XYZ file of C-alpha atoms in Angstrom:
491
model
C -49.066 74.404 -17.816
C -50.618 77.017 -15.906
C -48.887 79.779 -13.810
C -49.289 78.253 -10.416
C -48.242 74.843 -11.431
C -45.020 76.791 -13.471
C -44.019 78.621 -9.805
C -45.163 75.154 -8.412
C -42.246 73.532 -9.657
C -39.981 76.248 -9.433
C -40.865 76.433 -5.549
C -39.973 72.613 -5.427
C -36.766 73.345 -7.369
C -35.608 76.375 -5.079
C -36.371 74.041 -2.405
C -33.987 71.245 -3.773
C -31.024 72.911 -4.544
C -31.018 75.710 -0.989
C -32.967 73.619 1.456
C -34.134 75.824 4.409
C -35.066 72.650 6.447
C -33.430 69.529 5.580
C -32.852 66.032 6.996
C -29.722 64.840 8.053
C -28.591 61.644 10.160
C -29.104 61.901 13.974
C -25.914 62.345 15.450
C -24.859 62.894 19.568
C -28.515 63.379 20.291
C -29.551 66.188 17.879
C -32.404 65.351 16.382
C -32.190 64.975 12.491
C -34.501 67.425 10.872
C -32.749 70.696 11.922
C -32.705 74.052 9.919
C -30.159 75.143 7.401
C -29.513 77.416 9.479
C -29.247 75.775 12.693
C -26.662 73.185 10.605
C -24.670 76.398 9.550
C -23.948 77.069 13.386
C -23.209 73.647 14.394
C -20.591 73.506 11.730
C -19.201 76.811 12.172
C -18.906 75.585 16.257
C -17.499 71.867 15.073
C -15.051 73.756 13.042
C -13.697 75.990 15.776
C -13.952 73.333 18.645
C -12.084 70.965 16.471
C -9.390 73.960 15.693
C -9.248 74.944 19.717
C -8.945 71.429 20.553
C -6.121 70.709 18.482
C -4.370 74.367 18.566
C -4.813 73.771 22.311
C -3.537 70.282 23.016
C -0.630 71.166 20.620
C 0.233 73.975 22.741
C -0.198 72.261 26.314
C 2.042 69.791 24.547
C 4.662 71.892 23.481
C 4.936 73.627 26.789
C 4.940 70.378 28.752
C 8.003 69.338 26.963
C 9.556 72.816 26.457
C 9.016 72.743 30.634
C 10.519 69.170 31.330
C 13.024 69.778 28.904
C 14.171 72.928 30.760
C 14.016 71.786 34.052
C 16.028 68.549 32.659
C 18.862 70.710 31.793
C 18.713 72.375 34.738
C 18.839 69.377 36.904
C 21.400 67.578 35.247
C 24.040 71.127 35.440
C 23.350 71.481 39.262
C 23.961 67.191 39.543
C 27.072 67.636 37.386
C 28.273 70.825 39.755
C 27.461 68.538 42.959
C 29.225 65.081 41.240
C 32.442 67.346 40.886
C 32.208 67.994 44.980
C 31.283 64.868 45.630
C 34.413 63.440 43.732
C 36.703 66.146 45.406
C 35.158 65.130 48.863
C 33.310 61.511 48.592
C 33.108 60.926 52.431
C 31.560 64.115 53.432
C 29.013 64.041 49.975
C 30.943 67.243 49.009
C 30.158 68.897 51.942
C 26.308 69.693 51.112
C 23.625 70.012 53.820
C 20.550 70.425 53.870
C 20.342 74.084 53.950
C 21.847 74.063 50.851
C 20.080 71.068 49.071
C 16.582 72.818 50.611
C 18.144 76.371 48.753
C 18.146 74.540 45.598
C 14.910 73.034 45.707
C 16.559 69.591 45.446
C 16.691 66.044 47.359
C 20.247 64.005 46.851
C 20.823 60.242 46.869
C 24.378 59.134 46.055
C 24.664 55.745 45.087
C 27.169 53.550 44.365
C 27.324 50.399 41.742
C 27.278 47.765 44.765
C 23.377 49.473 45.550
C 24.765 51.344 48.570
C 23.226 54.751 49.307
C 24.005 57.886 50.923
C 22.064 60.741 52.310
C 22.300 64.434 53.394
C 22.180 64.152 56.994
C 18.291 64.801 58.397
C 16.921 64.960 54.801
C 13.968 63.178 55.027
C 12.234 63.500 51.740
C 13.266 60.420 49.540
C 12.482 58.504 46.298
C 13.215 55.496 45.513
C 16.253 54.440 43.779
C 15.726 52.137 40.561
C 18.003 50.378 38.787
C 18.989 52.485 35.813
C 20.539 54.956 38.427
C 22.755 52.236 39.863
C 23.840 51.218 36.054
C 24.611 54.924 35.317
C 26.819 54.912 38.432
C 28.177 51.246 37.470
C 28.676 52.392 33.757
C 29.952 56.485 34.327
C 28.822 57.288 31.172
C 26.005 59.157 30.046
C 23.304 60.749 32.194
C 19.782 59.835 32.518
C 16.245 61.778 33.385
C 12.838 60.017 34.659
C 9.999 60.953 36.635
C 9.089 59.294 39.569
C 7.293 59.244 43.270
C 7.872 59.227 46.515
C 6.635 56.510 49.117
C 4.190 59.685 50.152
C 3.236 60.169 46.150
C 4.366 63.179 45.766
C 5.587 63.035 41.579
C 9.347 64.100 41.220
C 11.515 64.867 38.531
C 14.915 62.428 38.708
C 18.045 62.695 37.527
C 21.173 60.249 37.341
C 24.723 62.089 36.430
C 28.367 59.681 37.107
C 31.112 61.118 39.669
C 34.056 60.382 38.479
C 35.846 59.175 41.956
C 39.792 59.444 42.446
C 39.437 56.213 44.885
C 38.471 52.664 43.559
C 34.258 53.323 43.760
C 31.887 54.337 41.315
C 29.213 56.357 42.323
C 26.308 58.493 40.879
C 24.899 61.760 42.016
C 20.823 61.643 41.921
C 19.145 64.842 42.096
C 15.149 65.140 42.438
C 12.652 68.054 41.999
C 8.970 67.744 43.179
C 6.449 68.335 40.018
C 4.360 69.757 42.044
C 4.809 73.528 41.176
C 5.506 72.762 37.279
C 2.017 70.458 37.235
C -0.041 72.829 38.829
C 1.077 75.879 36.371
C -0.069 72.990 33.689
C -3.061 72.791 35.144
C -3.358 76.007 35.403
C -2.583 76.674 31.709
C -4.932 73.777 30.420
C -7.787 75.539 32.359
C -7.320 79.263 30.843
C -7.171 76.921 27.128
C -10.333 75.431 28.281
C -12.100 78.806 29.226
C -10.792 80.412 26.203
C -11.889 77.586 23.794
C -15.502 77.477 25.777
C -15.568 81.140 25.238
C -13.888 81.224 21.646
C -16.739 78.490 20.748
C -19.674 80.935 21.733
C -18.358 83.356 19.920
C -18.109 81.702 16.878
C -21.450 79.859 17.455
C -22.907 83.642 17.576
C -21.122 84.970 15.144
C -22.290 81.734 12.553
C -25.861 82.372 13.631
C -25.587 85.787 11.898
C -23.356 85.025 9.453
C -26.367 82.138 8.489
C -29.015 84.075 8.653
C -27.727 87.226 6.766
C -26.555 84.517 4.059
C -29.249 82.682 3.954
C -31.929 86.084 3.838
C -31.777 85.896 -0.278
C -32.878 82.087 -0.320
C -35.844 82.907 2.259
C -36.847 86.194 0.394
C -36.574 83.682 -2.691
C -38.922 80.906 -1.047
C -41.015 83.360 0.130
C -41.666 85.149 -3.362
C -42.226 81.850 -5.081
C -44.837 80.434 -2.365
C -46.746 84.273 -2.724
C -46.438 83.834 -6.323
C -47.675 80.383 -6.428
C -50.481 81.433 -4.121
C -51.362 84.555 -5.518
C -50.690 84.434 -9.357
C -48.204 87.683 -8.668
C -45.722 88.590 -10.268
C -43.727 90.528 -8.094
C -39.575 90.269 -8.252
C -37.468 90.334 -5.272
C -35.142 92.972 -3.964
C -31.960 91.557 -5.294
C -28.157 93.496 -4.273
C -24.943 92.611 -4.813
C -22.345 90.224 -6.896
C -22.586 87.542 -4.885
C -23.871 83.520 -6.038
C -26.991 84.054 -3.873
C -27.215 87.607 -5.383
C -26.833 86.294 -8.864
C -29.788 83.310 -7.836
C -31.975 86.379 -7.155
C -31.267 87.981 -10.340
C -31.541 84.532 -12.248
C -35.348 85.196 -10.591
C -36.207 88.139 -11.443
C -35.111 88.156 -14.783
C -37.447 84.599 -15.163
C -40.146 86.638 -13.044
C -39.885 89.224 -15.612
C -40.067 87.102 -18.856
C -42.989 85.303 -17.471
C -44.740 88.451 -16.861
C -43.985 89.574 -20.593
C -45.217 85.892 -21.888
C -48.125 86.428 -19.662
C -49.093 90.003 -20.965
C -48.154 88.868 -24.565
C -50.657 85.771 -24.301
C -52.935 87.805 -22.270
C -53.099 90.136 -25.251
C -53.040 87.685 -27.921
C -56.174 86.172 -26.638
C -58.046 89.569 -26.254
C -57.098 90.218 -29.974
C -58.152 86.788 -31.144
C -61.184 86.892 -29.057
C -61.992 89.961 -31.102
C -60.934 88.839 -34.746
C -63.060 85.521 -34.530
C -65.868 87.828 -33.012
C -66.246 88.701 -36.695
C -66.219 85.901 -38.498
C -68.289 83.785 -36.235
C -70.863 86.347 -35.975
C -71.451 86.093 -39.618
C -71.272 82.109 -40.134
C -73.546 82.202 -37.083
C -76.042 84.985 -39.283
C -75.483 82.876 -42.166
C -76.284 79.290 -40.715
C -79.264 80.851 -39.163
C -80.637 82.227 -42.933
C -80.010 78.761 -44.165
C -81.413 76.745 -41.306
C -84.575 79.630 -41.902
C -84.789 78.989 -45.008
C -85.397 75.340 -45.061
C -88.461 75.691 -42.962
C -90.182 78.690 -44.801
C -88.497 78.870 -48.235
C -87.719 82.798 -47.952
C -84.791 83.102 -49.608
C -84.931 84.031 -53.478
C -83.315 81.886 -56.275
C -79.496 81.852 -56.260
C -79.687 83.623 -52.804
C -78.703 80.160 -51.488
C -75.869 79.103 -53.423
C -74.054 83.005 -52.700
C -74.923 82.198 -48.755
C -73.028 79.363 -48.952
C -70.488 80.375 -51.081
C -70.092 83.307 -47.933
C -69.780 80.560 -45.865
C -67.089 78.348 -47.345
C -65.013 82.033 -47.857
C -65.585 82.745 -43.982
C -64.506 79.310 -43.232
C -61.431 79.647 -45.337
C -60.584 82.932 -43.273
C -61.390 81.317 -40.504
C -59.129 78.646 -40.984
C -56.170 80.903 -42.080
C -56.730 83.237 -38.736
C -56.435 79.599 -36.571
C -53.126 78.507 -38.263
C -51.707 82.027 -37.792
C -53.091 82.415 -34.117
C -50.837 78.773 -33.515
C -48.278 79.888 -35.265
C -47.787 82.781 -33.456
C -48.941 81.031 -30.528
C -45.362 78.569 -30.091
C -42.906 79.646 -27.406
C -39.083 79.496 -28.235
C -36.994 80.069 -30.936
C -36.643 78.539 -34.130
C -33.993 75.506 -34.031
C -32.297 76.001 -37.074
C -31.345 72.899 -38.660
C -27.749 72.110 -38.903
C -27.136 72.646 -42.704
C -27.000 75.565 -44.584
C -29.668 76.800 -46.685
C -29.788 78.476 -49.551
C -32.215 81.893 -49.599
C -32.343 81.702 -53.409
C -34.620 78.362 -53.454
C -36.513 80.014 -50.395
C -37.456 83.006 -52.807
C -38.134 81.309 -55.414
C -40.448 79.220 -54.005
C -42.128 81.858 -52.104
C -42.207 83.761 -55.334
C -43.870 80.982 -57.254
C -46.505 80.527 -54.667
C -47.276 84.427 -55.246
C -47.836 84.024 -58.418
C -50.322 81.844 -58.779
C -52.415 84.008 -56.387
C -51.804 87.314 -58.614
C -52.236 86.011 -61.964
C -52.777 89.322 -63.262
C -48.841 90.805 -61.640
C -45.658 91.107 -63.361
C -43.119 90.141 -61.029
C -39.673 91.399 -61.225
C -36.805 89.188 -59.275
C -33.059 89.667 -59.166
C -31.420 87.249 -56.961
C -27.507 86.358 -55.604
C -26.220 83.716 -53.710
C -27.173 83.559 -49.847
C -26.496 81.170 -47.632
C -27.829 80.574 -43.824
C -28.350 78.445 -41.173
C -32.180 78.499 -40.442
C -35.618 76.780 -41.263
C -36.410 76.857 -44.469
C -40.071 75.904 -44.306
C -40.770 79.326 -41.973
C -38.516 81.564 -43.787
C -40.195 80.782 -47.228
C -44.068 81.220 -45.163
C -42.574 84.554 -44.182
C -41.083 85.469 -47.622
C -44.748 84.160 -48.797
C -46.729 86.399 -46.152
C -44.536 89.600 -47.589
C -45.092 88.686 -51.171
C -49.195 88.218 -50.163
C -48.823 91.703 -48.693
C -48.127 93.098 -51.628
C -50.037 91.062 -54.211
C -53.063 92.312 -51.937
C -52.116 95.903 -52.265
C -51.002 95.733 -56.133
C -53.393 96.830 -58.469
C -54.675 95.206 -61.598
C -51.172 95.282 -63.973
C -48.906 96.365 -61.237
C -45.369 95.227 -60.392
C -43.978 93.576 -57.504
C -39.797 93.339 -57.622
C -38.023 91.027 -55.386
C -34.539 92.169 -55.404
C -32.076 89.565 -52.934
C -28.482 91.308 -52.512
C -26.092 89.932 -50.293
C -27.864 89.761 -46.970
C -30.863 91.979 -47.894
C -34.101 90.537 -49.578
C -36.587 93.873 -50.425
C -39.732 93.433 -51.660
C -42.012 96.654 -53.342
C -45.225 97.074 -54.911
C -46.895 99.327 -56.741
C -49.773 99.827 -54.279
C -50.852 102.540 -52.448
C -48.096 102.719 -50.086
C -47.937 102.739 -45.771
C -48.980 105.781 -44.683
C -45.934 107.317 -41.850
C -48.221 106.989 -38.989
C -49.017 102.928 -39.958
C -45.108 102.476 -40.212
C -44.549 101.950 -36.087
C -47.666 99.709 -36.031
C -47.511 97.249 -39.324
C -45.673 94.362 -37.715
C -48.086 94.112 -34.653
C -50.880 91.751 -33.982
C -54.123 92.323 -35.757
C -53.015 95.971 -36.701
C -55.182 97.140 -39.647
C -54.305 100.515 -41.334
C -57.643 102.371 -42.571
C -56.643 102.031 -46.093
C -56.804 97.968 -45.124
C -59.694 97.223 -43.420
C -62.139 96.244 -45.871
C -59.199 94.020 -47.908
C -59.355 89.887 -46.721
C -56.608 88.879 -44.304
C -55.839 87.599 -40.484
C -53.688 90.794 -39.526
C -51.543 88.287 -38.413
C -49.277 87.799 -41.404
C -46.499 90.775 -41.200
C -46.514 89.885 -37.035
C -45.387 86.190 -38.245
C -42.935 87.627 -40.474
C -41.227 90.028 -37.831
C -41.315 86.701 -35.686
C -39.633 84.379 -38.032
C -36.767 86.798 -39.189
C -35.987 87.842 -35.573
C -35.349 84.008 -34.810
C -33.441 83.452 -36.914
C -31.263 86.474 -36.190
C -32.530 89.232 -38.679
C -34.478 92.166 -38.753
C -37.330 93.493 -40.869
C -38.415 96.920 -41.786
C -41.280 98.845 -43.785
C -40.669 101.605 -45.879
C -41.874 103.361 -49.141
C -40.862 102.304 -52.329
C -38.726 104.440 -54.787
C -41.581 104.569 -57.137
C -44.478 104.656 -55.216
C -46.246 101.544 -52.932
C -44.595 100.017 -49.911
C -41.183 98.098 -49.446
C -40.288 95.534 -47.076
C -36.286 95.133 -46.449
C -35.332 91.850 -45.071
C -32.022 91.257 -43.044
C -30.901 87.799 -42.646
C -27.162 87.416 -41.587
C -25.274 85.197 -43.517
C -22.383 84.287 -46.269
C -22.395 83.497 -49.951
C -20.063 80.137 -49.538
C -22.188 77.323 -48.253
C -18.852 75.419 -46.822
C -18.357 78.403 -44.052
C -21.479 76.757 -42.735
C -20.571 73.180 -42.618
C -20.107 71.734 -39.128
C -16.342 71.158 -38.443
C -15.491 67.460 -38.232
């Protein structure tokens, strides 16, 4: 998959999980592709409307009733205070007029069980009198509270308290207080709620707009680096600060910008080194192919000359071939998945070593092994184990000795070559590096680059060195335990 198509994807994924413009279901006329943003704000505003309505209507609730409930109690004291005249004077209606009812902000009725009514003299204002004031005055017990009109419609506040009379009748004291006032300081109070809520609900709807769009300014840098990415084949990370989730997406990016740019460099430089390697070797099948192809029209070439051309030939192709398998194998992304059993390092070595052998006939080959177990692949540890014991056949001279020596964790192989010279050690694990002592010998220059690949995967490290006696050594780390159970998956 090529680079575009890889930020291709991840510009389609971005765009998944943090829409900037999504669509949503029209609802009370907004239209239903609106901005992240823009749905940020009309939240935020829902939310606070919805608290100011109900934090409001509770409150005009509560003060309704608190205000009824007070001027209840204060009806129903100044009715009791007036019943108590009325009883000590029930012909003269305890001698109120109306100065005095007009003083208390008050209208009187007193009625009596047979429906009768009496008045204030030139009182004028009246409400009607309903039948639960004559049963409180049939009944004297209790008191009662409504809210009524008059015939003009003006809404009063009613209530009904017994006189107790010291004559045969049984009357009922009804006291009235116009709404009016109390209504309009409601009305009052539910249009300050209403301004406040109107002006409460701007303020938040402001206040979400830059909440949303500071928020949201790490998901639009985002989009925006993966769209100039995608279009221009940059790699360029994003300014990223902070601990927060959209700070952590931007690091998530930037560390995945970064590793792509290493992969990128790494291929870009394992094709540059490849291109130059085959250079080589095609150049001289290519010289090669042309003598032979020459030769069968003019007949230049001398007896035998053929049969060493071709020989040349089948050798290049053989390189050839070897530098193609190494180039893939160095060529496959990810780490090794290590199978789920242990394996033993012993069989590895011994394999590897047998392989050696065969290709250095000539060798003595010292080996001292121990139990070692890990969890890894046992088919790439033993072609790096192999590639270390080719090394140093290659380097061993006619006779020499190569000693494998596996303790504990450490494998080290040494030869009796001609040794790595200290300025070669930084360099002898990297692609196609060739010391000057090895550039005439036959190899890729790709085989101690697959061995530092395979023993970092699977968790180790590998080193070069000098022998104790002279030629080069190679110490292998591989983590790992000498009982095979510890490495059993638990049941």
């Amino acid at each position: 998959m090529s680079l575009p198509e890889v930020f291709g994807r991840a510009r389609r994924t971005v765009a998944q999980a943090f829409p900037i413009t999504v669509r949503w279901p029209g609802l009370w006329g907004v239209p239903g592709r609106v901005s992240l943003q823009v749905r940020l704000v009309l939240l935020t505003a829902v939310a606070v409307l919805t608290g100011v309505l109900l934090s409001g209507t509770a409150l005009y609730i509560t003060t309704q009733w608190s205000l009824y409930q007070q001027l209840d109690e204060e009806l129903v004291t100044l009715a009791s205070y007036v019943a108590d005249q009325v009883a000590d004077d029930p012909t003269d209606v305890g001698g109120l007029d109306l100065d005095a009812l007009r003083a208390a902000n008050v209208t009187m009725v007193i009625v009596s069980a047979d429906k009768g009514e009496r008045r204030v003299q030139g009182e004028a204002v009246s409400f009607t009198v309903t039948p639960l004031e004559i049963s409180i005055a049939r009944t004297q017990t209790g008191w009662a509270a409504r809210t009524g009109t008059s015939p003009e419609g003006v809404p009063f506040r009613i209530v009904t308290v017994p006189v107790t009379n010291r004559g045969d009748g049984t009357t009922a004291v009804v006291l009235g207080r116009q709404l009016t006032p109390m209504l309009d300081t409601l009305s009052t109070m539910w249009t300050v709620l209403a301004i406040v809520g109107l002006g409460g609900l701007a303020a938040a709807a402001a206040s979400g707009w830059v909440i949303a769009r500071s928020t949201l300014q790490p998901i639009k840098r985002l989009t925006s680096a993966v769209t100039r990415i995608t279009d221009t084949d940059e790699l360029v990370p994003i300014e990223s600060e902070g601990e927060s989730e959209l700070s952590e997406l931007s690091h998530a990016f930037n560390s995945m910008v970064y590793s792509l740019a290493s992969s990128r460099e790494r291929q870009r430089r394992l094709i540059a080194d490849a291109g130059h390697e085959l250079r080589t070797p095609l150049t001289s099948l290519r010289t090669n192919i042309e003598l032979l192809i020459a030769d069968e029209k003019t007949g230049m070439l001398p007896t035998g000359a053929r049969g060493d051309i071709l020989r040349d030939v089948a050798a290049q192709l053989g390189e050839f071939t070897a530098l193609v398998g190494d180039l893939v194998h160095l060529s496959r992304e990810g780490g090794v998945q290590a199978a789920r059993e242990p394996v033993d390092l012993q069989d590895v070595v011994a394999n590897a070593v047998t392989r050696a052998k065969r290709r250095g006939p000539g060798l003595v080959f010292e080996v001292e092994m121990h139990p070692h177990y890990i969890v890894g692949e046992p088919d790439s540890l033993e072609r790096a184990i192999t590639n270390l014991l080719d090394n140093a056949v290659k380097f061993s001279p006619p006779g020499g000795t190569i000693r494998v020596v596996m303790d504990g964790e450490r494998i080290r192989v040494s030869d009796s070559g001609p040794g790595i010279a200290e300025e070669d050690l930084p360099h002898v694990f990297e692609r196609f590096y060739r010391s000057d002592r090895a550039r005439n010998t036959p190899g890729t220059g790709l085989g101690l680059s697959i061995v530092a690949h395979t023993i970092n995967s699977h968790g180790g490290q590998v080193k070069a060195g000098a022998a104790p006696g002279g030629g080069a050594e190679f110490t292998v780390t591989l983590p790992g335990t000498t009982d095979p159970d510890e490495l059993k998956p638990e049941e």
